[in-house]
PDB file of N, CA and C and ligand atoms in Angstrom:
ATOM      1  N   MET A   1     -17.625  -7.553-102.523  1.00  0.00           N
ATOM      2  CA  MET A   1     -18.810  -6.759-102.237  1.00  0.00           C
ATOM      3  C   MET A   1     -18.691  -6.153-100.845  1.00  0.00           C
ATOM      4  N   GLN A   2     -18.898  -4.859-100.723  1.00  0.00           N
ATOM      5  CA  GLN A   2     -18.820  -4.146 -99.461  1.00  0.00           C
ATOM      6  C   GLN A   2     -20.183  -4.145 -98.797  1.00  0.00           C
ATOM      7  N   VAL A   3     -20.245  -4.681 -97.563  1.00  0.00           N
ATOM      8  CA  VAL A   3     -21.492  -4.698 -96.808  1.00  0.00           C
ATOM      9  C   VAL A   3     -21.614  -3.394 -96.043  1.00  0.00           C
ATOM     10  N   GLN A   4     -22.762  -2.725 -96.152  1.00  0.00           N
ATOM     11  CA  GLN A   4     -22.990  -1.492 -95.402  1.00  0.00           C
ATOM     12  C   GLN A   4     -23.706  -1.814 -94.100  1.00  0.00           C
ATOM     13  N   TYR A   5     -23.129  -1.368 -92.963  1.00  0.00           N
ATOM     14  CA  TYR A   5     -23.754  -1.576 -91.671  1.00  0.00           C
ATOM     15  C   TYR A   5     -24.469  -0.319 -91.252  1.00  0.00           C
ATOM     16  N   ASP A   6     -25.591  -0.473 -90.588  1.00  0.00           N
ATOM     17  CA  ASP A   6     -26.350   0.663 -90.099  1.00  0.00           C
ATOM     18  C   ASP A   6     -25.751   1.090 -88.761  1.00  0.00           C
ATOM     19  N   THR A   7     -24.589   1.732 -88.839  1.00  0.00           N
ATOM     20  CA  THR A   7     -23.849   2.109 -87.646  1.00  0.00           C
ATOM     21  C   THR A   7     -23.573   3.602 -87.673  1.00  0.00           C
ATOM     22  N   ASP A   8     -23.818   4.259 -86.548  1.00  0.00           N
ATOM     23  CA  ASP A   8     -23.600   5.692 -86.459  1.00  0.00           C
ATOM     24  C   ASP A   8     -22.485   5.957 -85.447  1.00  0.00           C
ATOM     25  N   VAL A   9     -21.324   6.377 -85.919  1.00  0.00           N
ATOM     26  CA  VAL A   9     -20.179   6.625 -85.050  1.00  0.00           C
ATOM     27  C   VAL A   9     -20.052   8.124 -84.819  1.00  0.00           C
ATOM     28  N   PRO A  10     -20.045   8.582 -83.539  1.00  0.00           N
ATOM     29  CA  PRO A  10     -19.860  10.013 -83.268  1.00  0.00           C
ATOM     30  C   PRO A  10     -18.526  10.511 -83.826  1.00  0.00           C
ATOM     31  N   ALA A  11     -18.480  11.785 -84.207  1.00  0.00           N
ATOM     32  CA  ALA A  11     -17.311  12.337 -84.892  1.00  0.00           C
ATOM     33  C   ALA A  11     -16.059  12.299 -84.027  1.00  0.00           C
ATOM     34  N   ASP A  12     -16.199  12.428 -82.692  1.00  0.00           N
ATOM     35  CA  ASP A  12     -15.018  12.466 -81.835  1.00  0.00           C
ATOM     36  C   ASP A  12     -14.584  11.086 -81.354  1.00  0.00           C
ATOM     37  N   GLU A  13     -15.230  10.025 -81.815  1.00  0.00           N
ATOM     38  CA  GLU A  13     -14.846   8.666 -81.432  1.00  0.00           C
ATOM     39  C   GLU A  13     -13.906   8.077 -82.481  1.00  0.00           C
ATOM     40  N   THR A  14     -12.947   7.271 -82.002  1.00  0.00           N
ATOM     41  CA  THR A  14     -12.073   6.546 -82.930  1.00  0.00           C
ATOM     42  C   THR A  14     -12.199   5.064 -82.608  1.00  0.00           C
ATOM     43  N   PRO A  15     -13.229   4.405 -83.170  1.00  0.00           N
ATOM     44  CA  PRO A  15     -13.485   3.006 -82.846  1.00  0.00           C
ATOM     45  C   PRO A  15     -12.481   2.084 -83.530  1.00  0.00           C
ATOM     46  N   SER A  16     -12.355   0.874 -82.962  1.00  0.00           N
ATOM     47  CA  SER A  16     -11.613  -0.160 -83.659  1.00  0.00           C
ATOM     48  C   SER A  16     -12.485  -0.619 -84.822  1.00  0.00           C
ATOM     49  N   SER A  17     -11.858  -1.055 -85.913  1.00  0.00           N
ATOM     50  CA  SER A  17     -12.679  -1.526 -87.020  1.00  0.00           C
ATOM     51  C   SER A  17     -12.113  -2.816 -87.578  1.00  0.00           C
ATOM     52  N   CYS A  18     -13.002  -3.593 -88.189  1.00  0.00           N
ATOM     53  CA  CYS A  18     -12.625  -4.879 -88.771  1.00  0.00           C
ATOM     54  C   CYS A  18     -11.714  -4.645 -89.977  1.00  0.00           C
ATOM     55  N   PRO A  19     -10.571  -5.326 -90.053  1.00  0.00           N
ATOM     56  CA  PRO A  19      -9.683  -5.139 -91.201  1.00  0.00           C
ATOM     57  C   PRO A  19     -10.240  -5.728 -92.490  1.00  0.00           C
ATOM     58  N   TYR A  20     -11.242  -6.588 -92.413  1.00  0.00           N
ATOM     59  CA  TYR A  20     -11.777  -7.241 -93.611  1.00  0.00           C
ATOM     60  C   TYR A  20     -12.966  -6.495 -94.207  1.00  0.00           C
ATOM     61  N   CYS A  21     -13.843  -5.940 -93.355  1.00  0.00           N
ATOM     62  CA  CYS A  21     -15.039  -5.269 -93.889  1.00  0.00           C
ATOM     63  C   CYS A  21     -15.185  -3.840 -93.368  1.00  0.00           C
ATOM     64  N   GLN A  22     -14.221  -3.342 -92.571  1.00  0.00           N
ATOM     65  CA  GLN A  22     -14.199  -1.966 -92.052  1.00  0.00           C
ATOM     66  C   GLN A  22     -15.379  -1.651 -91.150  1.00  0.00           C
ATOM     67  N   ARG A  23     -16.056  -2.653 -90.600  1.00  0.00           N
ATOM     68  CA  ARG A  23     -17.151  -2.383 -89.673  1.00  0.00           C
ATOM     69  C   ARG A  23     -16.587  -1.800 -88.382  1.00  0.00           C
ATOM     70  N   PRO A  24     -17.068  -0.612 -87.947  1.00  0.00           N
ATOM     71  CA  PRO A  24     -16.580  -0.032 -86.693  1.00  0.00           C
ATOM     72  C   PRO A  24     -17.137  -0.786 -85.486  1.00  0.00           C
ATOM     73  N   LEU A  25     -16.260  -1.100 -84.519  1.00  0.00           N
ATOM     74  CA  LEU A  25     -16.662  -1.820 -83.311  1.00  0.00           C
ATOM     75  C   LEU A  25     -16.024  -1.149 -82.108  1.00  0.00           C
ATOM     76  N   GLY A  26     -16.623  -1.349 -80.932  1.00  0.00           N
ATOM     77  CA  GLY A  26     -16.252  -0.603 -79.745  1.00  0.00           C
ATOM     78  C   GLY A  26     -14.920  -0.938 -79.125  1.00  0.00           C
ATOM     79  N   SER A  27     -14.416  -2.143 -79.325  1.00  0.00           N
ATOM     80  CA  SER A  27     -13.154  -2.518 -78.688  1.00  0.00           C
ATOM     81  C   SER A  27     -12.468  -3.605 -79.514  1.00  0.00           C
ATOM     82  N   GLU A  28     -11.197  -3.848 -79.163  1.00  0.00           N
ATOM     83  CA  GLU A  28     -10.451  -4.899 -79.871  1.00  0.00           C
ATOM     84  C   GLU A  28     -11.053  -6.277 -79.610  1.00  0.00           C
ATOM     85  N   GLU A  29     -11.628  -6.468 -78.405  1.00  0.00           N
ATOM     86  CA  GLU A  29     -12.266  -7.751 -78.096  1.00  0.00           C
ATOM     87  C   GLU A  29     -13.478  -7.982 -79.000  1.00  0.00           C
ATOM     88  N   LEU A  30     -14.254  -6.920 -79.246  1.00  0.00           N
ATOM     89  CA  LEU A  30     -15.408  -7.057 -80.149  1.00  0.00           C
ATOM     90  C   LEU A  30     -14.960  -7.315 -81.577  1.00  0.00           C
ATOM     91  N   VAL A  31     -13.819  -6.713 -81.975  1.00  0.00           N
ATOM     92  CA  VAL A  31     -13.281  -6.980 -83.312  1.00  0.00           C
ATOM     93  C   VAL A  31     -12.889  -8.453 -83.427  1.00  0.00           C
ATOM     94  N   ALA A  32     -12.238  -8.992 -82.371  1.00  0.00           N
ATOM     95  CA  ALA A  32     -11.843 -10.403 -82.383  1.00  0.00           C
ATOM     96  C   ALA A  32     -13.069 -11.306 -82.493  1.00  0.00           C
ATOM     97  N   LEU A  33     -14.137 -10.984 -81.756  1.00  0.00           N
ATOM     98  CA  LEU A  33     -15.372 -11.772 -81.831  1.00  0.00           C
ATOM     99  C   LEU A  33     -16.001 -11.677 -83.214  1.00  0.00           C
ATOM    100  N   HIS A  34     -16.059 -10.453 -83.758  1.00  0.00           N
ATOM    101  CA  HIS A  34     -16.650 -10.255 -85.084  1.00  0.00           C
ATOM    102  C   HIS A  34     -15.874 -11.013 -86.155  1.00  0.00           C
ATOM    103  N   LYS A  35     -14.536 -10.937 -86.100  1.00  0.00           N
ATOM    104  CA  LYS A  35     -13.729 -11.638 -87.105  1.00  0.00           C
ATOM    105  C   LYS A  35     -13.962 -13.143 -87.024  1.00  0.00           C
ATOM    106  N   GLY A  36     -14.070 -13.674 -85.792  1.00  0.00           N
ATOM    107  CA  GLY A  36     -14.288 -15.110 -85.644  1.00  0.00           C
ATOM    108  C   GLY A  36     -15.652 -15.551 -86.147  1.00  0.00           C
ATOM    109  N   LEU A  37     -16.656 -14.686 -86.003  1.00  0.00           N
ATOM    110  CA  LEU A  37     -18.011 -15.068 -86.414  1.00  0.00           C
ATOM    111  C   LEU A  37     -18.262 -14.817 -87.893  1.00  0.00           C
ATOM    112  N   ASP A  38     -17.699 -13.733 -88.446  1.00  0.00           N
ATOM    113  CA  ASP A  38     -18.023 -13.356 -89.830  1.00  0.00           C
ATOM    114  C   ASP A  38     -16.920 -13.658 -90.842  1.00  0.00           C
ATOM    115  N   HIS A  39     -15.682 -13.835 -90.383  1.00  0.00           N
ATOM    116  CA  HIS A  39     -14.572 -14.023 -91.325  1.00  0.00           C
ATOM    117  C   HIS A  39     -13.709 -15.206 -90.922  1.00  0.00           C
ATOM    118  N   TRP A  40     -14.322 -16.271 -90.411  1.00  0.00           N
ATOM    119  CA  TRP A  40     -13.571 -17.392 -89.849  1.00  0.00           C
ATOM    120  C   TRP A  40     -12.573 -17.974 -90.847  1.00  0.00           C
ATOM    121  N   GLU A  41     -12.942 -18.136 -92.095  1.00  0.00           N
ATOM    122  CA  GLU A  41     -12.067 -18.791 -93.090  1.00  0.00           C
ATOM    123  C   GLU A  41     -10.808 -17.981 -93.373  1.00  0.00           C
ATOM    124  N   ARG A  42     -10.849 -16.664 -93.130  1.00  0.00           N
ATOM    125  CA  ARG A  42      -9.710 -15.807 -93.468  1.00  0.00           C
ATOM    126  C   ARG A  42      -8.721 -15.666 -92.307  1.00  0.00           C
ATOM    127  N   LEU A  43      -9.045 -16.231 -91.125  1.00  0.00           N
ATOM    128  CA  LEU A  43      -8.196 -16.017 -89.949  1.00  0.00           C
ATOM    129  C   LEU A  43      -7.041 -17.006 -89.898  1.00  0.00           C
ATOM    130  N   ASP A  44      -5.900 -16.532 -89.364  1.00  0.00           N
ATOM    131  CA  ASP A  44      -4.794 -17.460 -89.115  1.00  0.00           C
ATOM    132  C   ASP A  44      -4.942 -18.038 -87.707  1.00  0.00           C
ATOM    133  N   ASP A  45      -4.020 -18.930 -87.330  1.00  0.00           N
ATOM    134  CA  ASP A  45      -4.149 -19.628 -86.047  1.00  0.00           C
ATOM    135  C   ASP A  45      -4.154 -18.668 -84.858  1.00  0.00           C
ATOM    136  N   GLU A  46      -3.307 -17.630 -84.925  1.00  0.00           N
ATOM    137  CA  GLU A  46      -3.218 -16.681 -83.808  1.00  0.00           C
ATOM    138  C   GLU A  46      -4.529 -15.907 -83.640  1.00  0.00           C
ATOM    139  N   GLU A  47      -5.117 -15.486 -84.764  1.00  0.00           N
ATOM    140  CA  GLU A  47      -6.391 -14.762 -84.699  1.00  0.00           C
ATOM    141  C   GLU A  47      -7.504 -15.670 -84.194  1.00  0.00           C
ATOM    142  N   ARG A  48      -7.467 -16.950 -84.578  1.00  0.00           N
ATOM    143  CA  ARG A  48      -8.475 -17.889 -84.089  1.00  0.00           C
ATOM    144  C   ARG A  48      -8.321 -18.113 -82.586  1.00  0.00           C
ATOM    145  N   GLU A  49      -7.070 -18.156 -82.111  1.00  0.00           N
ATOM    146  CA  GLU A  49      -6.830 -18.291 -80.673  1.00  0.00           C
ATOM    147  C   GLU A  49      -7.365 -17.063 -79.930  1.00  0.00           C
ATOM    148  N   THR A  50      -7.134 -15.866 -80.501  1.00  0.00           N
ATOM    149  CA  THR A  50      -7.663 -14.629 -79.911  1.00  0.00           C
ATOM    150  C   THR A  50      -9.190 -14.678 -79.858  1.00  0.00           C
ATOM    151  N   PHE A  51      -9.811 -15.212 -80.940  1.00  0.00           N
ATOM    152  CA  PHE A  51     -11.266 -15.345 -80.953  1.00  0.00           C
ATOM    153  C   PHE A  51     -11.742 -16.276 -79.839  1.00  0.00           C
ATOM    154  N   TYR A  52     -11.066 -17.431 -79.691  1.00  0.00           N
ATOM    155  CA  TYR A  52     -11.474 -18.377 -78.640  1.00  0.00           C
ATOM    156  C   TYR A  52     -11.396 -17.729 -77.260  1.00  0.00           C
ATOM    157  N   ASP A  53     -10.301 -16.971 -76.997  1.00  0.00           N
ATOM    158  CA  ASP A  53     -10.157 -16.297 -75.700  1.00  0.00           C
ATOM    159  C   ASP A  53     -11.277 -15.277 -75.489  1.00  0.00           C
ATOM    160  N   ALA A  54     -11.547 -14.468 -76.527  1.00  0.00           N
ATOM    161  CA  ALA A  54     -12.593 -13.444 -76.404  1.00  0.00           C
ATOM    162  C   ALA A  54     -13.951 -14.101 -76.222  1.00  0.00           C
ATOM    163  N   TYR A  55     -14.193 -15.209 -76.937  1.00  0.00           N
ATOM    164  CA  TYR A  55     -15.475 -15.920 -76.829  1.00  0.00           C
ATOM    165  C   TYR A  55     -15.661 -16.479 -75.425  1.00  0.00           C
ATOM    166  N   GLU A  56     -14.577 -17.010 -74.851  1.00  0.00           N
ATOM    167  CA  GLU A  56     -14.639 -17.561 -73.497  1.00  0.00           C
ATOM    168  C   GLU A  56     -14.944 -16.461 -72.481  1.00  0.00           C
ATOM    169  N   ASP A  57     -14.256 -15.301 -72.614  1.00  0.00           N
ATOM    170  CA  ASP A  57     -14.519 -14.170 -71.717  1.00  0.00           C
ATOM    171  C   ASP A  57     -15.962 -13.701 -71.842  1.00  0.00           C
ATOM    172  N   GLU A  58     -16.450 -13.622 -73.089  1.00  0.00           N
ATOM    173  CA  GLU A  58     -17.819 -13.169 -73.331  1.00  0.00           C
ATOM    174  C   GLU A  58     -18.817 -14.149 -72.710  1.00  0.00           C
ATOM    175  N   SER A  59     -18.557 -15.447 -72.851  1.00  0.00           N
ATOM    176  CA  SER A  59     -19.453 -16.457 -72.285  1.00  0.00           C
ATOM    177  C   SER A  59     -19.513 -16.342 -70.773  1.00  0.00           C
ATOM    178  N   GLU A  60     -18.361 -16.095 -70.143  1.00  0.00           N
ATOM    179  CA  GLU A  60     -18.314 -15.940 -68.693  1.00  0.00           C
ATOM    180  C   GLU A  60     -19.091 -14.698 -68.259  1.00  0.00           C
ATOM    181  N   ASP A  61     -18.914 -13.576 -69.010  1.00  0.00           N
ATOM    182  CA  ASP A  61     -19.657 -12.351 -68.701  1.00  0.00           C
ATOM    183  C   ASP A  61     -21.162 -12.574 -68.832  1.00  0.00           C
ATOM    184  N   LEU A  62     -21.580 -13.302 -69.873  1.00  0.00           N
ATOM    185  CA  LEU A  62     -23.000 -13.578 -70.070  1.00  0.00           C
ATOM    186  C   LEU A  62     -23.563 -14.434 -68.947  1.00  0.00           C
ATOM    187  N   ARG A  63     -22.778 -15.431 -68.510  1.00  0.00           N
ATOM    188  CA  ARG A  63     -23.207 -16.296 -67.411  1.00  0.00           C
ATOM    189  C   ARG A  63     -23.407 -15.478 -66.139  1.00  0.00           C
ATOM    190  N   THR A  64     -22.468 -14.577 -65.834  1.00  0.00           N
ATOM    191  CA  THR A  64     -22.588 -13.702 -64.670  1.00  0.00           C
ATOM    192  C   THR A  64     -23.813 -12.808 -64.786  1.00  0.00           C
ATOM    193  N   PHE A  65     -24.038 -12.245 -65.970  1.00  0.00           N
ATOM    194  CA  PHE A  65     -25.189 -11.372 -66.201  1.00  0.00           C
ATOM    195  C   PHE A  65     -26.495 -12.134 -65.967  1.00  0.00           C
ATOM    196  N   ARG A  66     -26.582 -13.371 -66.495  1.00  0.00           N
ATOM    197  CA  ARG A  66     -27.806 -14.165 -66.333  1.00  0.00           C
ATOM    198  C   ARG A  66     -28.066 -14.472 -64.863  1.00  0.00           C
ATOM    199  N   LEU A  67     -27.008 -14.795 -64.113  1.00  0.00           N
ATOM    200  CA  LEU A  67     -27.184 -15.085 -62.686  1.00  0.00           C
ATOM    201  C   LEU A  67     -27.675 -13.852 -61.932  1.00  0.00           C
ATOM    202  N   LYS A  68     -27.101 -12.669 -62.264  1.00  0.00           N
ATOM    203  CA  LYS A  68     -27.544 -11.429 -61.619  1.00  0.00           C
ATOM    204  C   LYS A  68     -29.000 -11.141 -61.941  1.00  0.00           C
ATOM    205  N   MET A  69     -29.391 -11.310 -63.206  1.00  0.00           N
ATOM    206  CA  MET A  69     -30.781 -11.048 -63.599  1.00  0.00           C
ATOM    207  C   MET A  69     -31.729 -12.037 -62.925  1.00  0.00           C
ATOM    208  N   LEU A  70     -31.314 -13.301 -62.783  1.00  0.00           N
ATOM    209  CA  LEU A  70     -32.140 -14.283 -62.082  1.00  0.00           C
ATOM    210  C   LEU A  70     -32.322 -13.877 -60.624  1.00  0.00           C
ATOM    211  N   GLY A  71     -31.249 -13.391 -59.984  1.00  0.00           N
ATOM    212  CA  GLY A  71     -31.340 -12.921 -58.602  1.00  0.00           C
ATOM    213  C   GLY A  71     -32.304 -11.760 -58.470  1.00  0.00           C
ATOM    214  N   ILE A  72     -32.217 -10.797 -59.381  1.00  0.00           N
ATOM    215  CA  ILE A  72     -33.118  -9.635 -59.343  1.00  0.00           C
ATOM    216  C   ILE A  72     -34.560 -10.076 -59.559  1.00  0.00           C
ATOM    217  N   LEU A  73     -34.771 -10.997 -60.518  1.00  0.00           N
ATOM    218  CA  LEU A  73     -36.124 -11.506 -60.777  1.00  0.00           C
ATOM    219  C   LEU A  73     -36.711 -12.175 -59.541  1.00  0.00           C
ATOM    220  N   MET A  74     -35.888 -12.965 -58.833  1.00  0.00           N
ATOM    221  CA  MET A  74     -36.374 -13.623 -57.612  1.00  0.00           C
ATOM    222  C   MET A  74     -36.698 -12.601 -56.532  1.00  0.00           C
ATOM    223  N   LEU A  75     -35.860 -11.555 -56.382  1.00  0.00           N
ATOM    224  CA  LEU A  75     -36.143 -10.501 -55.400  1.00  0.00           C
ATOM    225  C   LEU A  75     -37.463  -9.808 -55.702  1.00  0.00           C
ATOM    226  N   VAL A  76     -37.697  -9.476 -56.972  1.00  0.00           N
ATOM    227  CA  VAL A  76     -38.937  -8.809 -57.365  1.00  0.00           C
ATOM    228  C   VAL A  76     -40.130  -9.726 -57.101  1.00  0.00           C
ATOM    229  N   TYR A  77     -39.988 -11.014 -57.485  1.00  0.00           N
ATOM    230  CA  TYR A  77     -41.083 -11.962 -57.303  1.00  0.00           C
ATOM    231  C   TYR A  77     -41.459 -12.099 -55.819  1.00  0.00           C
ATOM    232  N   PHE A  78     -40.453 -12.377 -54.976  1.00  0.00           N
ATOM    233  CA  PHE A  78     -40.760 -12.563 -53.564  1.00  0.00           C
ATOM    234  C   PHE A  78     -41.139 -11.250 -52.885  1.00  0.00           C
ATOM    235  N   GLY A  79     -40.617 -10.118 -53.389  1.00  0.00           N
ATOM    236  CA  GLY A  79     -41.041  -8.822 -52.874  1.00  0.00           C
ATOM    237  C   GLY A  79     -42.532  -8.609 -53.067  1.00  0.00           C
ATOM    238  N   PHE A  80     -43.021  -8.879 -54.293  1.00  0.00           N
ATOM    239  CA  PHE A  80     -44.458  -8.749 -54.557  1.00  0.00           C
ATOM    240  C   PHE A  80     -45.249  -9.779 -53.747  1.00  0.00           C
ATOM    241  N   LEU A  81     -44.739 -11.005 -53.663  1.00  0.00           N
ATOM    242  CA  LEU A  81     -45.458 -12.066 -52.932  1.00  0.00           C
ATOM    243  C   LEU A  81     -45.631 -11.702 -51.460  1.00  0.00           C
ATOM    244  N   PHE A  82     -44.555 -11.257 -50.806  1.00  0.00           N
ATOM    245  CA  PHE A  82     -44.649 -10.913 -49.386  1.00  0.00           C
ATOM    246  C   PHE A  82     -45.477  -9.658 -49.172  1.00  0.00           C
ATOM    247  N   THR A  83     -45.355  -8.671 -50.087  1.00  0.00           N
ATOM    248  CA  THR A  83     -46.182  -7.470 -49.983  1.00  0.00           C
ATOM    249  C   THR A  83     -47.658  -7.832 -50.092  1.00  0.00           C
ATOM    250  N   TYR A  84     -47.985  -8.698 -51.059  1.00  0.00           N
ATOM    251  CA  TYR A  84     -49.375  -9.129 -51.236  1.00  0.00           C
ATOM    252  C   TYR A  84     -49.884  -9.867 -50.000  1.00  0.00           C
ATOM    253  N   SER A  85     -49.066 -10.801 -49.478  1.00  0.00           N
ATOM    254  CA  SER A  85     -49.532 -11.585 -48.331  1.00  0.00           C
ATOM    255  C   SER A  85     -49.653 -10.724 -47.078  1.00  0.00           C
ATOM    256  N   TYR A  86     -48.841  -9.664 -46.970  1.00  0.00           N
ATOM    257  CA  TYR A  86     -48.917  -8.778 -45.810  1.00  0.00           C
ATOM    258  C   TYR A  86     -50.183  -7.923 -45.845  1.00  0.00           C
ATOM    259  N   PHE A  87     -50.511  -7.406 -47.034  1.00  0.00           N
ATOM    260  CA  PHE A  87     -51.628  -6.465 -47.142  1.00  0.00           C
ATOM    261  C   PHE A  87     -52.966  -7.116 -47.448  1.00  0.00           C
ATOM    262  N   SER A  88     -52.956  -8.388 -47.838  1.00  0.00           N
ATOM    263  CA  SER A  88     -54.249  -9.013 -48.151  1.00  0.00           C
ATOM    264  C   SER A  88     -54.888  -9.536 -46.857  1.00  0.00           C
ATOM    265  N   ALA A  89     -56.202  -9.615 -46.874  1.00  0.00           N
ATOM    266  CA  ALA A  89     -56.921 -10.072 -45.684  1.00  0.00           C
ATOM    267  C   ALA A  89     -56.752 -11.573 -45.525  1.00  0.00           C
ATOM    268  N   ASN A  90     -56.710 -12.046 -44.281  1.00  0.00           N
ATOM    269  CA  ASN A  90     -56.606 -13.473 -44.019  1.00  0.00           C
ATOM    270  C   ASN A  90     -57.993 -14.100 -44.157  1.00  0.00           C
ATOM    271  N   PRO A  91     -58.232 -15.015 -45.103  1.00  0.00           N
ATOM    272  CA  PRO A  91     -59.573 -15.567 -45.325  1.00  0.00           C
ATOM    273  C   PRO A  91     -60.002 -16.554 -44.240  1.00  0.00           C
ATOM    274  N   PHE A  92     -59.091 -16.976 -43.351  1.00  0.00           N
ATOM    275  CA  PHE A  92     -59.427 -17.984 -42.349  1.00  0.00           C
ATOM    276  C   PHE A  92     -59.770 -17.376 -40.988  1.00  0.00           C
ATOM    277  N   MET A  93     -59.853 -16.063 -40.903  1.00  0.00           N
ATOM    278  CA  MET A  93     -60.186 -15.437 -39.627  1.00  0.00           C
ATOM    279  C   MET A  93     -61.503 -14.669 -39.733  1.00  0.00           C
TER     280      MET A  93
HETATM  281 ZN1   ZN B 101     -15.688  -7.738 -90.646  1.00  0.00          ZN
END
């Protein structure tokens, strides 16, 4: 059974695609991740090793992204806090 994905590929793009279901993906790393998640039983040892490497890289990228977003959230929070404390009246004077 062929699964249809709701994917729109521009005419001048030549994406990598999954050899098992022909799903177009942006890079070979995404193909390796997709094959590991959706076609695990059909992979040989080398493809599974490629999946593990891609998964590890993706996990590291996600960890970095989360740390950056946490930093930005803290900057926004303390920015509003200090702005509020600067412009609000002191109730003890
Ligand atoms: Zn596939």
